[in-house]
mmCIF file of C-alpha atoms in Angstrom:
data_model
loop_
_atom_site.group_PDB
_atom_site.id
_atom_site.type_symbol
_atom_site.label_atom_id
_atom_site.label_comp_id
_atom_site.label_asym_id
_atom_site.label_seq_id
_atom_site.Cartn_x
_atom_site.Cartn_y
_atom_site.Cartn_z
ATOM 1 C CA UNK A 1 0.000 0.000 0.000
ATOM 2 C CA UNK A 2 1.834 3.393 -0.886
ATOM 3 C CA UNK A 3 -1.596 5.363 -0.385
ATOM 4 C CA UNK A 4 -4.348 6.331 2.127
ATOM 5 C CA UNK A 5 -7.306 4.579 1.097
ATOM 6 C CA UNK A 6 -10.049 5.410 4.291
ATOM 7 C CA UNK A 7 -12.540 2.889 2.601
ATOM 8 C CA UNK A 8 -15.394 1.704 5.023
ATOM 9 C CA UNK A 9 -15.309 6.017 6.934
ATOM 10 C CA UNK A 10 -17.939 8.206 5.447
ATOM 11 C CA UNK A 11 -17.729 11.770 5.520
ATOM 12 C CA UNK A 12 -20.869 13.822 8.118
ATOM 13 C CA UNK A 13 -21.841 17.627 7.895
ATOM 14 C CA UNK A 14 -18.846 19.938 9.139
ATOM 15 C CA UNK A 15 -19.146 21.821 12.285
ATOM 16 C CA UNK A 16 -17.256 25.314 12.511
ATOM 17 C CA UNK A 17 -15.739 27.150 15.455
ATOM 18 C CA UNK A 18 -14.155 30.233 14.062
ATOM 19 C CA UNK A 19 -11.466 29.016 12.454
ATOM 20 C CA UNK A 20 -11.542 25.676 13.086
ATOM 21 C CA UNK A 21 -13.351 23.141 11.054
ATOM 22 C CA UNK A 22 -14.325 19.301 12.245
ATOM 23 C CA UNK A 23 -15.654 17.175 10.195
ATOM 24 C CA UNK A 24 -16.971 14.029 11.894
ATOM 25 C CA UNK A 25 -15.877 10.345 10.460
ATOM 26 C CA UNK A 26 -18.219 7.212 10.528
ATOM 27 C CA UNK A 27 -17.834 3.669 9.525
ATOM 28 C CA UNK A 28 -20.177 1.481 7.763
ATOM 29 C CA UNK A 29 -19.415 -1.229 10.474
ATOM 30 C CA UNK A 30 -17.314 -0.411 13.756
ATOM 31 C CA UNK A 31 -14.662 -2.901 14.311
ATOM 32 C CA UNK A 32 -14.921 -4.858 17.294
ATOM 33 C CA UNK A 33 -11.770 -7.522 17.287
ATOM 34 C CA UNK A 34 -9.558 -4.326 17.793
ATOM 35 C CA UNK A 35 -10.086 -1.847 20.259
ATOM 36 C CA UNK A 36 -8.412 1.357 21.702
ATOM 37 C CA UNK A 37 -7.793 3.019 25.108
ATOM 38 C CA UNK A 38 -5.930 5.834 26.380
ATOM 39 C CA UNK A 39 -3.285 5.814 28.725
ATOM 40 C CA UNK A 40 -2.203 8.654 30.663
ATOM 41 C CA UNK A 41 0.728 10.090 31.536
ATOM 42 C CA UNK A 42 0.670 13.393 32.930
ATOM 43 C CA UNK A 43 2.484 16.660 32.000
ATOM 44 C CA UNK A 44 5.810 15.279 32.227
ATOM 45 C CA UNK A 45 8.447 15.042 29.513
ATOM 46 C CA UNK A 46 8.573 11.643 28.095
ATOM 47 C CA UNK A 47 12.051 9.991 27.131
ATOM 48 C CA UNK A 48 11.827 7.050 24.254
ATOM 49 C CA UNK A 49 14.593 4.323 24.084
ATOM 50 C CA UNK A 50 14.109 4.354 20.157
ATOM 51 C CA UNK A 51 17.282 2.374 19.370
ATOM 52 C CA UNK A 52 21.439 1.815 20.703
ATOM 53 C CA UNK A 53 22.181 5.025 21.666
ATOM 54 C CA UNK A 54 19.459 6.803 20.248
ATOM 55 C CA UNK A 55 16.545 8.393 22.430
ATOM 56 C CA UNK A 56 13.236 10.171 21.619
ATOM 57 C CA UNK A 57 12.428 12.918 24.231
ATOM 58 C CA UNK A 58 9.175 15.429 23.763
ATOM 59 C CA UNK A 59 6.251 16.265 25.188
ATOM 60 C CA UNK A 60 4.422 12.565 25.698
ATOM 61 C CA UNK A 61 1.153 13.217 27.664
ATOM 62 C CA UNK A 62 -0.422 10.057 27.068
ATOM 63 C CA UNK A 63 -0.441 6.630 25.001
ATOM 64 C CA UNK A 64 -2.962 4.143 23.793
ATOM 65 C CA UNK A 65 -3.265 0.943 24.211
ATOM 66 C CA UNK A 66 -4.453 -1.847 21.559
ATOM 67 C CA UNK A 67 -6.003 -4.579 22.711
ATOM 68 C CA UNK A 68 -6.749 -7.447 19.843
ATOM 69 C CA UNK A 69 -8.507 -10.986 19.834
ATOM 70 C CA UNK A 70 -7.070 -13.591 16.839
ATOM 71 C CA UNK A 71 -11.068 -15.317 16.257
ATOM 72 C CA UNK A 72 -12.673 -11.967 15.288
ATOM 73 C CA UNK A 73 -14.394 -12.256 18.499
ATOM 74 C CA UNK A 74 -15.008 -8.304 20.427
ATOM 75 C CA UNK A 75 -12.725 -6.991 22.163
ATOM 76 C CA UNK A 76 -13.936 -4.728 24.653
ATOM 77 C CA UNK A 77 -11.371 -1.700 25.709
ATOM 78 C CA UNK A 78 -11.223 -2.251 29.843
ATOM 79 C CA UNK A 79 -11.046 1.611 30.622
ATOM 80 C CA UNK A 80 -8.538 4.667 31.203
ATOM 81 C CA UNK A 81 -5.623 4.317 33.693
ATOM 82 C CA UNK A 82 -5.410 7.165 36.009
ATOM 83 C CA UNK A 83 -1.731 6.478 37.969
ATOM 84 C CA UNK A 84 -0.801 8.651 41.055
ATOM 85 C CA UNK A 85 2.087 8.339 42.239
ATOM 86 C CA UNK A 86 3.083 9.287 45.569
ATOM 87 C CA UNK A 87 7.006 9.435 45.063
ATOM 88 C CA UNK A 88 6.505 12.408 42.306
ATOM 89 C CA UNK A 89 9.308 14.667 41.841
ATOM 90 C CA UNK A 90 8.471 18.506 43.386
ATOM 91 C CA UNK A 91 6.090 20.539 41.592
ATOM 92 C CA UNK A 92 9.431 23.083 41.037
ATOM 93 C CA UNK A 93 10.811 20.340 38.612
ATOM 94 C CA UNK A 94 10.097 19.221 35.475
ATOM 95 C CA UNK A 95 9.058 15.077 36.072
ATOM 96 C CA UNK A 96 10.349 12.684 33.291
ATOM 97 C CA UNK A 97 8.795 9.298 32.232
ATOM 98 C CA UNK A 98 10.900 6.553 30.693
ATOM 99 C CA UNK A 99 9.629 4.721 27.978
ATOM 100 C CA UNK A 100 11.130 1.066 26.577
ATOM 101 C CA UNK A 101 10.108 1.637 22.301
ATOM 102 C CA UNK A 102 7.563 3.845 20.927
ATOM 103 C CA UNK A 103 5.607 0.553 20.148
ATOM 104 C CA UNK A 104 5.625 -2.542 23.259
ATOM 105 C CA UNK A 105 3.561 -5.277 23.514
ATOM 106 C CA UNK A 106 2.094 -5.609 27.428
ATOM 107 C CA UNK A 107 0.636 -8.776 27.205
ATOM 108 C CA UNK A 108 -0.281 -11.509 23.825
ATOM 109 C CA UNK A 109 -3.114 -9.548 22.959
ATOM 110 C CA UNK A 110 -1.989 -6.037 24.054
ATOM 111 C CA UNK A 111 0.342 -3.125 22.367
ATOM 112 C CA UNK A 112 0.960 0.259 23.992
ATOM 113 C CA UNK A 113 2.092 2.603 21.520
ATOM 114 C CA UNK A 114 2.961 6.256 21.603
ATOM 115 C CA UNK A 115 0.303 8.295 19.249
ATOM 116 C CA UNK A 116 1.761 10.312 17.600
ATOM 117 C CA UNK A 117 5.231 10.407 18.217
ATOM 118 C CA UNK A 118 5.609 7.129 16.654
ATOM 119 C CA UNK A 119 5.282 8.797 13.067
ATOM 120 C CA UNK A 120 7.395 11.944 14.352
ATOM 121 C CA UNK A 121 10.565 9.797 15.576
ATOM 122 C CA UNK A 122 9.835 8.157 11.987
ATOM 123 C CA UNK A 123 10.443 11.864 10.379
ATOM 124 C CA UNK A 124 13.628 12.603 12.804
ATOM 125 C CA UNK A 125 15.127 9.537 12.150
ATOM 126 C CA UNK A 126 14.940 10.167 8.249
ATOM 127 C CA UNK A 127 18.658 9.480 7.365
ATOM 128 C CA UNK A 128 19.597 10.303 10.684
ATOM 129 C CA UNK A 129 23.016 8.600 10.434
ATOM 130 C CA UNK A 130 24.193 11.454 8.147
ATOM 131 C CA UNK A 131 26.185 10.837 4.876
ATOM 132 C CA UNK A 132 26.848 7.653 3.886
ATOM 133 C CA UNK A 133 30.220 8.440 1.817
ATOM 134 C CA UNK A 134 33.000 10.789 3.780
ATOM 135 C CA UNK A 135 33.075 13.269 0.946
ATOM 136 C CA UNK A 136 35.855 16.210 1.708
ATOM 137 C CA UNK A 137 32.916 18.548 1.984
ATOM 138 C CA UNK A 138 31.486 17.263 5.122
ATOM 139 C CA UNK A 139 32.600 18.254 8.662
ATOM 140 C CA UNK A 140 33.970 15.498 11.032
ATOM 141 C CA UNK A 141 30.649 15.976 13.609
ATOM 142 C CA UNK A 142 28.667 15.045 10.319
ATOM 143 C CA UNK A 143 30.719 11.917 9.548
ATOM 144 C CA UNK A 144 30.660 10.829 13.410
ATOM 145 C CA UNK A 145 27.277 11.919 14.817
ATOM 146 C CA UNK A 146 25.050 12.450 11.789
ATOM 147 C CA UNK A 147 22.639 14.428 12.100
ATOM 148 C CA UNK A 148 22.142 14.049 16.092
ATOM 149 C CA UNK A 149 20.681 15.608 17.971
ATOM 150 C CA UNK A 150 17.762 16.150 15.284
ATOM 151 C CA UNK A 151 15.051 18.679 16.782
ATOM 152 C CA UNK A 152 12.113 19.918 15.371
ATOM 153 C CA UNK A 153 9.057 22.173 16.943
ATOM 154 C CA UNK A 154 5.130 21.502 17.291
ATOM 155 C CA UNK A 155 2.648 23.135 19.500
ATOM 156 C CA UNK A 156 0.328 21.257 21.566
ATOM 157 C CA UNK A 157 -3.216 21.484 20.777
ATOM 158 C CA UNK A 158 -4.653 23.694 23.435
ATOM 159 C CA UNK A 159 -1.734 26.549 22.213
ATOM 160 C CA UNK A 160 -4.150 26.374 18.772
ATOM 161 C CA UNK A 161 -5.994 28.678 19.394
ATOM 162 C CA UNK A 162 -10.261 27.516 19.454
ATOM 163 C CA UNK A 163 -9.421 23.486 19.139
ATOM 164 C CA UNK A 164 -9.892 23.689 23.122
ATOM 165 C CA UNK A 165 -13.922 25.005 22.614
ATOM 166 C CA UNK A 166 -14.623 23.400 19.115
ATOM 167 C CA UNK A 167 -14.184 20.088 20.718
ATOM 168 C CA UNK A 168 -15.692 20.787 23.878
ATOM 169 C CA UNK A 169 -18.910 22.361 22.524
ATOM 170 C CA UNK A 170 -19.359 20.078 19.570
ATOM 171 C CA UNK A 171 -21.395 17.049 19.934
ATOM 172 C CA UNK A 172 -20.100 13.490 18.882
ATOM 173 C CA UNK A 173 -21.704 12.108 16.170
ATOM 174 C CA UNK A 174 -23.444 9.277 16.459
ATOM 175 C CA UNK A 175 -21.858 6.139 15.200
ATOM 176 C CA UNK A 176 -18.702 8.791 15.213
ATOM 177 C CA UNK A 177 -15.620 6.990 14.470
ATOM 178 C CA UNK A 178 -13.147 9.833 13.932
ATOM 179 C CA UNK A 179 -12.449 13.608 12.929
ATOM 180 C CA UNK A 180 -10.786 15.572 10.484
ATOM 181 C CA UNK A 181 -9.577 18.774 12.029
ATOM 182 C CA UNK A 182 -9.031 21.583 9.647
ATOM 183 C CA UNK A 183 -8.072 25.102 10.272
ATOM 184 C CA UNK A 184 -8.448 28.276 8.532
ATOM 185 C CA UNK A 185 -9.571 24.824 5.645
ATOM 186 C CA UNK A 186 -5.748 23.571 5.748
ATOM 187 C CA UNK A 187 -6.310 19.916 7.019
ATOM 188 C CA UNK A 188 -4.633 20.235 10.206
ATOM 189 C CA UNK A 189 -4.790 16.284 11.447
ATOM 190 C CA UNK A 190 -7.166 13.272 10.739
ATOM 191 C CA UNK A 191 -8.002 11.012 13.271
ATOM 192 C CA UNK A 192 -9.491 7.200 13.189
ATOM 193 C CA UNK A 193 -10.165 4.834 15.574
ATOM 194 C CA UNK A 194 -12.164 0.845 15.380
ATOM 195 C CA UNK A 195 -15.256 2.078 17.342
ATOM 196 C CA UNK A 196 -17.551 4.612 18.452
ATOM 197 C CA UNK A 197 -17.142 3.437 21.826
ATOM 198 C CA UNK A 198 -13.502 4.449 21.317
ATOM 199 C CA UNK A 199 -13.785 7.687 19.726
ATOM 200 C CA UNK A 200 -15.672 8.697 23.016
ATOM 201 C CA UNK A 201 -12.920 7.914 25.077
ATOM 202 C CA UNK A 202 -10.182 9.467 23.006
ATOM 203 C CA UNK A 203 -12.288 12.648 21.871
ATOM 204 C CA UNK A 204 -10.372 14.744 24.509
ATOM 205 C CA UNK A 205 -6.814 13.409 23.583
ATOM 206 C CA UNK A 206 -6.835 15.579 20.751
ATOM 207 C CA UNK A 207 -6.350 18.835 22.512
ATOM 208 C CA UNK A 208 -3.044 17.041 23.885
ATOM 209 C CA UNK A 209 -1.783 15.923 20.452
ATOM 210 C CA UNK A 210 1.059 18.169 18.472
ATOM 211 C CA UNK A 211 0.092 20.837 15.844
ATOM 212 C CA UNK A 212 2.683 21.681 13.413
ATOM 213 C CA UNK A 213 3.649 25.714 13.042
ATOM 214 C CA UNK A 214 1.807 26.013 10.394
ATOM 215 C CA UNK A 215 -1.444 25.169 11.816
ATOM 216 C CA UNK A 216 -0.905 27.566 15.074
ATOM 217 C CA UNK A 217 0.276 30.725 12.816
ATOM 218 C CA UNK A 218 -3.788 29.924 11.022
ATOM 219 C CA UNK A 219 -5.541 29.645 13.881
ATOM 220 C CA UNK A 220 -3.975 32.933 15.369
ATOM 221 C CA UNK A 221 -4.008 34.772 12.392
ATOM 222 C CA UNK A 222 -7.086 33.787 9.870
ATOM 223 C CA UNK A 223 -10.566 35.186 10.243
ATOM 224 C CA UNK A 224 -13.733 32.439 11.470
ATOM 225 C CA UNK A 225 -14.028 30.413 8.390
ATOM 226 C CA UNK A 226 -17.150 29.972 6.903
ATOM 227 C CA UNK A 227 -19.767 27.675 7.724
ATOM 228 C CA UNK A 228 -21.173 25.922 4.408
ATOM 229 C CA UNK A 229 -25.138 25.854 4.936
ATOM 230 C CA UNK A 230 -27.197 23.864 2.956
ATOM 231 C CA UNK A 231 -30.155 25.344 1.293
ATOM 232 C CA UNK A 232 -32.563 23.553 -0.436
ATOM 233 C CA UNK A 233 -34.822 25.101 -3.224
ATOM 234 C CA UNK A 234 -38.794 24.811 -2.290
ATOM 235 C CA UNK A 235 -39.884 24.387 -5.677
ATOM 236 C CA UNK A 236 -40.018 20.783 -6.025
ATOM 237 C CA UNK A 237 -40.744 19.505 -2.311
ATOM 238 C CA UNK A 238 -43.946 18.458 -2.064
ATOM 239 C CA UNK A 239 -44.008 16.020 0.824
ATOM 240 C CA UNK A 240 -41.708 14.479 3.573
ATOM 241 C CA UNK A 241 -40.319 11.974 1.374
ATOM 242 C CA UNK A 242 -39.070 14.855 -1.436
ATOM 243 C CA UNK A 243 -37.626 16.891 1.408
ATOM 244 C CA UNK A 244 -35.771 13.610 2.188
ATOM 245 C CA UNK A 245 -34.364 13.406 -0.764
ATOM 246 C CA UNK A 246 -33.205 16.455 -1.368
ATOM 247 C CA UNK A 247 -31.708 16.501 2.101
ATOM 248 C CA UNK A 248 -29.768 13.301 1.265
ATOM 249 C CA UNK A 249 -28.508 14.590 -1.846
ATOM 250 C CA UNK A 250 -26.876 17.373 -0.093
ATOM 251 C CA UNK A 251 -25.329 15.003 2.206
ATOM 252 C CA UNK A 252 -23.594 13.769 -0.953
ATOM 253 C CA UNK A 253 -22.394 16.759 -2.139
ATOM 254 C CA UNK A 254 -21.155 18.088 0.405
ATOM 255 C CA UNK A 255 -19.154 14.537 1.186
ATOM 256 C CA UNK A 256 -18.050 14.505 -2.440
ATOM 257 C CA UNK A 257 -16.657 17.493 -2.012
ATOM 258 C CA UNK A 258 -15.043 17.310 1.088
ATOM 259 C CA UNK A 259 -13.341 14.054 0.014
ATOM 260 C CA UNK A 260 -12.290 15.367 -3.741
ATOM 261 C CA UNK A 261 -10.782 18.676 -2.615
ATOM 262 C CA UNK A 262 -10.396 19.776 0.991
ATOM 263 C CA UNK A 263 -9.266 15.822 1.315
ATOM 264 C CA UNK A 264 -7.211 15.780 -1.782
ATOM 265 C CA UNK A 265 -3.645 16.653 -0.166
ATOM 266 C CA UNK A 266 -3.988 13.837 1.683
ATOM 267 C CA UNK A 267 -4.952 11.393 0.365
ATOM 268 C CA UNK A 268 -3.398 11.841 -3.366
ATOM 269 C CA UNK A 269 -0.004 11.547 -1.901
ATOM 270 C CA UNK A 270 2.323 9.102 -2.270
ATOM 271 C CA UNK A 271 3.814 7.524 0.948
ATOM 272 C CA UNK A 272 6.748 5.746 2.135
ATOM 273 C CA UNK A 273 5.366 2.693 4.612
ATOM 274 C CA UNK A 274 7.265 1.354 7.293
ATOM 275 C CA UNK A 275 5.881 -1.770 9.467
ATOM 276 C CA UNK A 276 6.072 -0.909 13.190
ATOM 277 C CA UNK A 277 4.630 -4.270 14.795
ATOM 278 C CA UNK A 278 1.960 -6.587 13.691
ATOM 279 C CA UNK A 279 -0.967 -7.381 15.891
ATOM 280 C CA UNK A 280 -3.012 -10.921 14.606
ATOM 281 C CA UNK A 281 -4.497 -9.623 11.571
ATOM 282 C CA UNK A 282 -3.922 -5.769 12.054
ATOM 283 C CA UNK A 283 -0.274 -4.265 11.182
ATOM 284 C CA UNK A 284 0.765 -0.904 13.028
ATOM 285 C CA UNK A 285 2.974 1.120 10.663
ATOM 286 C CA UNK A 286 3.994 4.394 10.256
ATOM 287 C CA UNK A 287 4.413 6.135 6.954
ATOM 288 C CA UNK A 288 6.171 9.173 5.715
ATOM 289 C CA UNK A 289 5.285 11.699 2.227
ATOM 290 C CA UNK A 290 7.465 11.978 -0.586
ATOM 291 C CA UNK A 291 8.001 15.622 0.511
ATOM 292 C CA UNK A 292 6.619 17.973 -2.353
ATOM 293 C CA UNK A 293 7.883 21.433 -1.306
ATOM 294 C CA UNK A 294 5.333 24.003 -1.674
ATOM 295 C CA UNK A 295 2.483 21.378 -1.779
ATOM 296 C CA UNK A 296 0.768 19.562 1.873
ATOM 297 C CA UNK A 297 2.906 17.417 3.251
ATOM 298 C CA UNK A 298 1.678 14.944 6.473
ATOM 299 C CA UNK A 299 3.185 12.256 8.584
ATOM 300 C CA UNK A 300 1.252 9.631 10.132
ATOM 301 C CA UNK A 301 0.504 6.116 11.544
ATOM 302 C CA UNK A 302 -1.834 3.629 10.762
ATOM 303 C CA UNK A 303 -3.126 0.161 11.989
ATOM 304 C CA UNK A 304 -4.896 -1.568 8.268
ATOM 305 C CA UNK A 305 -6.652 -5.139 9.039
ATOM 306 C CA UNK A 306 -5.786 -7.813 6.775
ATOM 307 C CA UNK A 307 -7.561 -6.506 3.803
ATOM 308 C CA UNK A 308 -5.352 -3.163 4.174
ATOM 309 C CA UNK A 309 -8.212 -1.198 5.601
ATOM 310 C CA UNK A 310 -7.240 1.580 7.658
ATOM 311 C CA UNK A 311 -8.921 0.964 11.212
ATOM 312 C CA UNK A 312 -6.380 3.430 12.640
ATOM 313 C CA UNK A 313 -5.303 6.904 11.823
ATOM 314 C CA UNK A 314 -3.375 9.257 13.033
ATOM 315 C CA UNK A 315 -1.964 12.467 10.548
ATOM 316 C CA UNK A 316 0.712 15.522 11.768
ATOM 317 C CA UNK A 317 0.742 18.202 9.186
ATOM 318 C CA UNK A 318 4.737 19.100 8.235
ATOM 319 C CA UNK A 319 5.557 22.839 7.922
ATOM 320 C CA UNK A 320 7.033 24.116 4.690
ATOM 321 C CA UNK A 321 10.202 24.565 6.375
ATOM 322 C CA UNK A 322 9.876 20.979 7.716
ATOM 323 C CA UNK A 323 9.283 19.915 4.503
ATOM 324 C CA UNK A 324 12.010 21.365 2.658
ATOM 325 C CA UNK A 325 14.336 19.585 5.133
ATOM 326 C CA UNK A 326 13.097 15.717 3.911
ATOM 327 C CA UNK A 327 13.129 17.288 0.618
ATOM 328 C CA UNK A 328 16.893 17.931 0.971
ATOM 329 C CA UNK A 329 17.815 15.432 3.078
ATOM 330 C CA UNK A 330 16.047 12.792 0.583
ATOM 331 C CA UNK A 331 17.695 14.247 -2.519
ATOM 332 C CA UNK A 332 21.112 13.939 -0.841
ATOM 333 C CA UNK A 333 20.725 10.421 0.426
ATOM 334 C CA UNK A 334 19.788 9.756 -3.184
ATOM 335 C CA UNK A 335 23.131 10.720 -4.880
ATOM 336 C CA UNK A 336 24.913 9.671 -1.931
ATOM 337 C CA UNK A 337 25.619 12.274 0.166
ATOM 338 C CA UNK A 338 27.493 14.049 -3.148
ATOM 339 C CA UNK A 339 27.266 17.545 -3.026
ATOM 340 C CA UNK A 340 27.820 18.650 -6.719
ATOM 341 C CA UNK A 341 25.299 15.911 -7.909
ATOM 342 C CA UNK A 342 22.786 17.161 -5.728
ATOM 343 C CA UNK A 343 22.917 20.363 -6.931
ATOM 344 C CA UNK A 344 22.671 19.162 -10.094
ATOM 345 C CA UNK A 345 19.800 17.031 -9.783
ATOM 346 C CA UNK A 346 18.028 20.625 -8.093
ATOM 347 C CA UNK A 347 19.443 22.749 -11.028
ATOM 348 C CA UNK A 348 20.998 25.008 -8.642
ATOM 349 C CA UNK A 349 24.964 25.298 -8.479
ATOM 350 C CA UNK A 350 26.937 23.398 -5.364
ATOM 351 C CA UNK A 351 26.994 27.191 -3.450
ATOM 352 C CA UNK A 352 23.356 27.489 -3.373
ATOM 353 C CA UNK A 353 22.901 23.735 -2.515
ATOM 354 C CA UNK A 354 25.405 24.342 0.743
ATOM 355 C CA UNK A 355 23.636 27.539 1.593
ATOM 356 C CA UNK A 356 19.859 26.128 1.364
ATOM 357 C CA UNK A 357 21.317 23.430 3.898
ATOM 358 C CA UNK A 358 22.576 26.361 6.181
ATOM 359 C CA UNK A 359 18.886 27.768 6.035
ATOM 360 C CA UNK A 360 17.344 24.639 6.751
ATOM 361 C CA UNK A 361 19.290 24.311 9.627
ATOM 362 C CA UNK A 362 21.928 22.148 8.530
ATOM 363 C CA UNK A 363 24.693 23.846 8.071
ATOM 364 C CA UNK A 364 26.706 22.201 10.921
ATOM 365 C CA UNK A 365 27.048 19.308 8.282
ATOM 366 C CA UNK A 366 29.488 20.973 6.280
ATOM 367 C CA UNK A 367 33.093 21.980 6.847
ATOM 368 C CA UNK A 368 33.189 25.853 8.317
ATOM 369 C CA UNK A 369 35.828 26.581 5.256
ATOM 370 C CA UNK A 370 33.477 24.916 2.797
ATOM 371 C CA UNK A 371 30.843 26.989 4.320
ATOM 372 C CA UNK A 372 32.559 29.862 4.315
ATOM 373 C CA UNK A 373 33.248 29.770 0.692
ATOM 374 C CA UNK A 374 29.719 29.037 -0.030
ATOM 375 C CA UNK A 375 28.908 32.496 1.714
ATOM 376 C CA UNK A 376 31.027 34.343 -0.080
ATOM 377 C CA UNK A 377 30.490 32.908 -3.599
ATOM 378 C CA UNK A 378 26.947 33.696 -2.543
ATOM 379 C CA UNK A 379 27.638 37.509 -2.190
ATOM 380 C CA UNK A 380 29.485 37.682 -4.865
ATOM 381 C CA UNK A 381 27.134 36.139 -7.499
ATOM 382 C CA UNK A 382 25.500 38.372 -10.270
ATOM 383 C CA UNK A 383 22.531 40.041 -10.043
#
């Protein structure tokens, strides 16, 4: 599978809070041999052991928890952990929770994964060992460390400014089996779960979940957006079974729409797929875009069944300046780490190749002399 196919969710009517748009997901049939439940962690920083040597730290303020059968048989999600602990550091200090893997299994029919930040370690970790040929170019701390420590910024969703009161005010659909959160219309996240039951119980999670930059600067900036009423012409309704109708046509419209073009940067894309863990018939993976600059770009994970349906989703939006950096990075790793082919490849000369890595924050990679010249044959150019 190299795209999102949400087969089996159907679009509902939008709700709008200023500038904040949800639009509520349904399935045809919940699933029932899968089932998700938070897991909370507090406000504390979380640190990942994501590999030898390698750690994930961020902002982790809760997991979820998967719990399968291998029948088909329901599952039924046994309820949110609340942990106090009496041994918790001062309220002057910042706690820190320890975490073995982004992704560990708790029991033979039970995963705890981190939401989120499973696809985001995916996106840091994107040729995180630096270049892969010791060209002269290169500075020792790039042929040594790579590209650690990697570090990127994302606001938590009560900093986005309205999320907090759209979701509190807004009431769950029935049958509601996720969300797609836009604002100012720039799809900000999509969110699926197996079950109503679950989409209840995870509802409030998303005001804890990251935001990209991108999707704060709209919702602080942009005007309300506007609210897309349906009207229906009087003309031919002539009983309840016309008005009906003409209701239910709407319904289509407005969820062919939705799907065709406020969905379309999603779900057009191309993605790279990686398998995480595989859970009886369900597969958590995490997959990452092929990183168009100047077009919507978005991370995410997914659990598909064993017909590749999505029963999971979770989407972070990528900034353009986030974007540009897998752009580069990608392009590099693709000729090798070899700085004049690079350029080549981007129709640029080497100088602006080594100076668009300086602005994308990775000029550290490169020698200081090699920089330096860079700089200067910068200023010195024509025109």
């Amino acid at each position: 599978m190299t795209t999102l196919d949400l087969t089996g969710l159907a679009t509902r009517p939008a709700q709008v809070w200023g500038a904040v748009r949800l639009v509520p997901l349904v399935r045809d049939e919940p699933v029932d041999d899968l089932r998700l439940r938070p897991q909370l962690y507090g406000d504390g920083a979380g640190l990942v052991e994501a590999g030898p040597r390698h750690a994930y730290v961020s902002y982790i303020p809760h997991g979820f928890v998967a719990t399968w059968t291998g029948d088909g048989t329901p599952a039924a999600a046994y309820g949110t952990q609340l942990s106090a602990d009496g041994n918790s550091a001062p309220s002057a200090t910042m706690g820190l929770r320890f975490h073995r893997r982004m992704a560990r299994r708790q029991a033979k029919d039970r995963l705890r994964f981190l939401p989120m930040h499973l696809a985001l370690e995916g996106y840091l970790a994107l040729h995180f060992g630096g270049p892969s040929l010791a060209w002269a170019e290169w500075s020792q701390r790039a042929i040594r460390q790579g590209l650690s420590p990697r570090v990127e910024e994302a606001y938590v969703g009560a900093e986005v400014r309205g999320l907090t009161d759209a979701l509190r005010i807004f009431e769950i659909h029935p049958g509601q089996c996720g969300v797609m959160v836009y604002v100012a219309d720039a799809l900000a996240a999509a969110f699926a779960v197996p079950h109503p039951d679950d989409y209840r119980a995870l509802h409030p999670t998303l005001v804890q979940d990251l935001y990209g930059e991108l999707i704060h600067h709209y919702a602080t900036l942009m005007p309300p957006v506007r609210d897309f009423r349906t009207r229906i012409p009087d003309a031919h309704i002539h009983s309840l079974a016309d008005l009906r109708t003409a209701v239910a046509e709407q319904e289509r419209a407005w969820t062919h729409f939705h799907d065709t073009t406020m969905l379309a940067g999603l779900l057009e894309q191309v993605y790279t797929w990686q398998t995480v863990y595989r859970m009886g018939r369900f597969t958590l993976s995490r997959f990452l875009p092929a990183f168009r600059p100047k077009q919507e770009n978005h991370i995410g994970e997914a659990i598909t069944d064993d017909r590749g349906r999505i029963t999971y989703l979770k989407t972070f939006r990528l900034s353009e300046t986030q974007v540009r950096r897998g752009h580069l990075l990608g392009k590099l790793a693709a000729n090798d780490w070899h700085l004049a082919d690079t350029a080549a490849e981007l129709g640029i000369d080497e100088a602006q190749l080594g100076l668009r890595l300086e602005s994308a924050g990775f000029g550290f990679l490169l020698r200081q002399d090699v920089l330096d010249g860079y700089r200067k044959r910068g200023r010195t150019r024509p025109g």
